């Protein structure tokens, strides 16, 4: 039986869509629209199908191949900006809909900032570090930021990673289908719409010697930066200004040593030295039980469909990684997931690991939103209890799998 969201048997179908102009975006007729179809069984470039939007913004793709596991990404290029959306077919359906909102464009990088940026060290010892980064990026104009380049593949929003980071896993706010590796991290090919967008991703670091160097650049103005490290680990900084916020206890009862900075100028470099690292095997666990903070990811993990035709160089594995795992599907939401799934005992380990990482970040995001006053207490308690219950089930399944004889 084919999984929900994919057609059961090979056939052809239709994708009908429409461009919607906002904030003065007009003259949609003639806008090029491309459908890219990538097979999960192929490592080559996706198949491309071309169309043009009519004056009313409508477009259509006929004779779309429908095969289980295929990924369908529609790209519209308007006013120099690229807009992407992933399309899915309901189980057994042969017609799917796609709606893409487009805006007038700006190339001014000053339009983009990080309203908040959090680095959470979820585990660290002399063998490696696991890091969760969350926050929100902000476009303060009524235009879409389309990057400073001039070609169709110009990158827009950039995320710089610390030197030596690997095992990147995108979870929220950054489309995996349209993210590409850069020399200092990764970037999106999507036009950045007006307003705020929450993001979350994880990665791993490997130390050199008995200390950790954490060297990173902030590509855009950052209004508020927070660094959470396990108690007992010392931090010294050069470049930028970090304020010691002391020991902080989050609503989940876990304690961190908090460091903060504000109004960080674009392209500021911050270099940190982490000391007093625990010995390997020691337990420093500021988030959840030990299994919950283990980040098992391998490779850059950024490209699903669109990026297959671009550079896909593999980054170093995260500490402790032993095999590749799937990233969270691009439709998965951290802030407000549509539903909480019931754990199943027939899921492969890599899917359980992906669910564990997703739940971990959902809990972090819930705590952050509650602290900021964006989430009422009853909703916070209800959603947090649901995720904790699911996480316990996932951890039990993972632990049972580890204990099974080989």
Coordinates of N, CA and C in Angstrom, one line a residue, residues 69-168:
X69 N 7.1 7.9 -4.2 CA 8.4 8.4 -3.7 C 8.9 9.6 -4.5
X70 N 8.3 10.0 -5.6 CA 8.7 11.2 -6.3 C 8.4 12.4 -5.5
X71 N 9.3 13.4 -5.7 CA 9.1 14.7 -5.1 C 8.9 15.8 -6.2
X72 N 7.8 16.6 -5.9 CA 7.4 17.6 -6.9 C 7.6 19.0 -6.4
X73 N 8.5 19.8 -7.0 CA 8.8 21.2 -6.6 C 8.5 22.1 -7.7
X74 N 7.6 23.1 -7.4 CA 7.3 24.1 -8.4 C 8.0 25.4 -8.1
X75 N 8.7 25.9 -9.1 CA 9.4 27.2 -9.0 C 8.9 28.2 -9.9
X76 N 8.6 29.4 -9.4 CA 8.2 30.6 -10.2 C 9.2 31.7 -10.0
X77 N 9.7 32.3 -11.1 CA 10.6 33.4 -11.1 C 10.0 34.7 -11.4
X78 N 9.8 35.5 -10.4 CA 9.1 36.8 -10.6 C 9.9 37.9 -10.1
X79 N 10.1 38.9 -10.9 CA 10.9 40.1 -10.6 C 12.3 39.8 -10.1
X80 N 12.9 38.7 -10.7 CA 14.2 38.3 -10.3 C 14.3 37.4 -9.1
X81 N 13.2 37.2 -8.4 CA 13.2 36.3 -7.2 C 12.6 34.9 -7.5
X82 N 13.1 33.9 -6.9 CA 12.7 32.5 -7.0 C 11.8 32.1 -5.9
X83 N 10.6 31.6 -6.2 CA 9.6 31.2 -5.2 C 9.4 29.7 -5.5
X84 N 9.5 28.9 -4.4 CA 9.3 27.5 -4.5 C 8.2 27.0 -3.6
X85 N 7.6 25.9 -4.1 CA 6.6 25.2 -3.2 C 6.6 23.7 -3.6
X86 N 6.6 22.9 -2.6 CA 6.5 21.4 -2.8 C 5.0 21.0 -2.9
X87 N 4.7 20.2 -3.9 CA 3.4 19.8 -4.2 C 3.2 18.3 -3.9
X88 N 2.1 17.9 -3.3 CA 1.9 16.5 -3.0 C 0.5 16.1 -3.6
X89 N 0.4 14.9 -4.0 CA -0.8 14.3 -4.5 C -1.5 13.5 -3.4
X90 N -2.7 13.8 -3.1 CA -3.4 12.9 -2.1 C -3.4 11.5 -2.6
X91 N -3.5 10.5 -1.7 CA -3.4 9.1 -2.1 C -4.5 8.8 -3.1
X92 N -4.1 8.3 -4.3 CA -5.0 8.0 -5.4 C -5.5 9.1 -6.2
X93 N -5.1 10.3 -5.9 CA -5.5 11.5 -6.7 C -4.6 11.7 -7.9
X94 N -5.1 12.3 -8.9 CA -4.3 12.6 -10.1 C -4.3 14.1 -10.4
X95 N -4.8 14.9 -9.5 CA -4.8 16.3 -9.7 C -4.3 16.9 -8.3
X96 N -3.4 17.9 -8.4 CA -2.9 18.6 -7.2 C -2.9 20.1 -7.5
X97 N -3.0 20.8 -6.4 CA -3.0 22.3 -6.5 C -1.7 22.9 -5.9
X98 N -1.4 24.1 -6.5 CA -0.2 24.8 -6.1 C -0.5 26.3 -6.1
X99 N -0.3 27.0 -5.0 CA -0.4 28.4 -4.9 C 0.9 29.0 -4.4
X100 N 1.3 30.0 -5.2 CA 2.6 30.7 -4.9 C 2.4 32.2 -4.7
X101 N 2.7 32.8 -3.6 CA 2.6 34.2 -3.4 C 3.9 34.9 -3.8
X102 N 3.8 35.9 -4.6 CA 5.0 36.6 -5.0 C 4.9 38.1 -4.7
X103 N 6.1 38.8 -4.6 CA 6.2 40.2 -4.1 C 7.1 40.9 -5.1
X104 N 7.0 42.3 -5.1 CA 8.1 43.0 -5.7 C 9.4 42.7 -5.0
X105 N 10.5 42.9 -5.7 CA 11.8 42.5 -5.2 C 12.7 43.6 -4.6
X106 N 13.5 43.3 -3.7 CA 14.6 44.1 -3.2 C 15.9 43.3 -3.2
X107 N 17.0 44.0 -3.5 CA 18.3 43.3 -3.4 C 19.1 43.9 -2.2
X108 N 18.5 44.7 -1.4 CA 19.2 45.4 -0.3 C 19.3 44.4 0.9
X109 N 20.6 43.9 1.1 CA 20.8 43.0 2.2 C 20.4 43.6 3.6
X110 N 20.4 44.9 3.7 CA 20.0 45.6 4.9 C 18.5 45.3 5.3
X111 N 17.8 44.8 4.3 CA 16.4 44.5 4.6 C 16.2 43.4 5.5
X112 N 17.3 42.5 5.6 CA 17.2 41.3 6.4 C 17.9 41.4 7.7
X113 N 17.4 40.8 8.7 CA 18.1 40.7 10.0 C 17.6 39.5 10.7
X114 N 18.3 39.2 11.8 CA 17.9 38.1 12.7 C 17.2 38.8 13.9
X115 N 15.9 38.7 14.1 CA 15.2 39.3 15.2 C 15.7 38.6 16.5
X116 N 16.0 37.3 16.5 CA 16.6 36.6 17.6 C 17.3 35.4 17.1
X117 N 18.3 35.0 17.8 CA 19.2 33.9 17.3 C 19.7 33.2 18.6
X118 N 19.4 31.9 18.7 CA 19.8 31.2 19.9 C 20.7 30.0 19.5
X119 N 21.8 29.9 20.3 CA 22.6 28.7 20.1 C 22.5 27.9 21.4
X120 N 22.1 26.6 21.3 CA 21.9 25.8 22.5 C 22.8 24.6 22.4
X121 N 23.8 24.5 23.2 CA 24.7 23.4 23.2 C 24.0 22.3 24.0
X122 N 23.5 21.3 23.3 CA 22.7 20.3 23.9 C 23.5 19.1 24.4
X123 N 24.8 19.1 24.1 CA 25.7 18.0 24.6 C 27.1 18.4 24.3
X124 N 28.1 18.2 25.2 CA 29.5 18.5 24.9 C 30.4 17.7 25.8
X125 N 31.4 17.1 25.2 CA 32.6 16.6 25.9 C 33.8 16.7 25.0
X126 N 34.9 16.0 25.3 CA 36.1 16.1 24.5 C 36.0 15.3 23.2
X127 N 34.9 14.6 23.0 CA 34.7 13.9 21.8 C 33.9 14.7 20.8
X128 N 33.1 15.7 21.2 CA 32.3 16.4 20.3 C 31.2 17.2 21.0
X129 N 30.6 18.0 20.1 CA 29.5 18.9 20.6 C 28.3 18.8 19.7
X130 N 27.1 18.7 20.3 CA 25.9 18.8 19.5 C 25.2 20.1 19.8
X131 N 24.8 20.8 18.7 CA 24.3 22.1 18.8 C 22.9 22.2 18.1
X132 N 22.0 22.9 18.8 CA 20.7 23.3 18.2 C 20.7 24.8 18.1
X133 N 20.3 25.3 16.9 CA 20.2 26.8 16.7 C 18.8 27.1 16.3
X134 N 18.1 28.0 16.9 CA 16.8 28.4 16.7 C 16.7 30.0 16.6
X135 N 15.6 30.5 16.2 CA 15.4 31.9 16.2 C 14.4 32.3 15.2
X136 N 14.5 33.6 14.7 CA 13.6 34.1 13.7 C 14.4 35.1 12.8
X137 N 14.3 35.0 11.5 CA 14.8 36.0 10.6 C 13.7 36.9 10.2
X138 N 14.1 38.2 9.9 CA 13.1 39.2 9.7 C 13.4 40.0 8.4
X139 N 12.4 40.2 7.6 CA 12.5 41.1 6.4 C 11.6 42.3 6.8
X140 N 12.2 43.5 7.0 CA 11.5 44.6 7.5 C 10.9 45.5 6.4
X141 N 10.9 45.0 5.1 CA 10.3 45.8 4.0 C 9.0 45.1 3.6
X142 N 8.4 45.7 2.6 CA 7.2 45.1 2.0 C 7.5 44.4 0.7
X143 N 8.8 44.3 0.4 CA 9.3 43.6 -0.8 C 10.0 42.3 -0.4
X144 N 10.1 41.4 -1.3 CA 10.8 40.1 -1.0 C 12.3 40.3 -1.3
X145 N 13.2 39.9 -0.3 CA 14.6 40.0 -0.5 C 15.0 38.8 -1.4
X146 N 15.7 39.1 -2.6 CA 16.0 38.1 -3.5 C 17.5 37.9 -3.7
X147 N 18.3 38.4 -2.8 CA 19.8 38.3 -2.8 C 20.4 39.3 -3.7
X148 N 21.7 39.4 -3.6 CA 22.5 40.4 -4.3 C 23.0 40.0 -5.7
X149 N 22.9 38.7 -6.0 CA 23.3 38.2 -7.3 C 22.4 38.5 -8.4
X150 N 22.7 38.1 -9.6 CA 21.9 38.4 -10.7 C 21.3 37.3 -11.5
X151 N 21.7 36.1 -11.2 CA 21.2 34.9 -12.0 C 20.1 34.2 -11.3
X152 N 19.6 33.2 -12.0 CA 18.4 32.5 -11.5 C 18.7 31.7 -10.2
X153 N 20.0 31.3 -10.0 CA 20.4 30.5 -8.9 C 21.0 31.3 -7.8
X154 N 20.8 32.6 -7.8 CA 21.4 33.4 -6.8 C 20.9 33.0 -5.4
X155 N 21.8 33.0 -4.4 CA 21.4 32.6 -3.0 C 20.8 33.9 -2.4
X156 N 19.9 33.7 -1.4 CA 19.3 34.8 -0.7 C 19.8 34.8 0.7
X157 N 19.0 34.1 1.6 CA 19.3 34.1 3.0 C 20.5 33.2 3.3
X158 N 21.5 33.7 4.0 CA 22.7 33.0 4.3 C 22.8 32.6 5.8
X159 N 23.2 31.4 6.1 CA 23.5 31.0 7.5 C 24.9 30.5 7.6
X160 N 25.7 31.3 8.4 CA 27.1 30.9 8.6 C 27.2 29.9 9.8
X161 N 28.0 28.9 9.6 CA 28.2 27.9 10.6 C 29.6 28.0 11.2
X162 N 29.8 27.6 12.5 CA 31.2 27.6 13.0 C 32.1 26.8 12.2
X163 N 33.4 27.1 12.2 CA 34.4 26.3 11.5 C 34.3 24.9 12.0
X164 N 34.3 24.0 11.0 CA 34.4 22.5 11.4 C 33.0 21.9 11.6
X165 N 31.9 22.7 11.4 CA 30.6 22.1 11.7 C 30.2 21.1 10.6
X166 N 29.5 20.1 11.0 CA 29.0 19.1 10.0 C 27.7 18.5 10.5
X167 N 27.2 17.6 9.6 CA 25.9 16.9 10.0 C 24.8 17.9 10.2
X168 N 24.6 18.8 9.3 CA 23.5 19.8 9.4 C 22.2 19.1 9.1

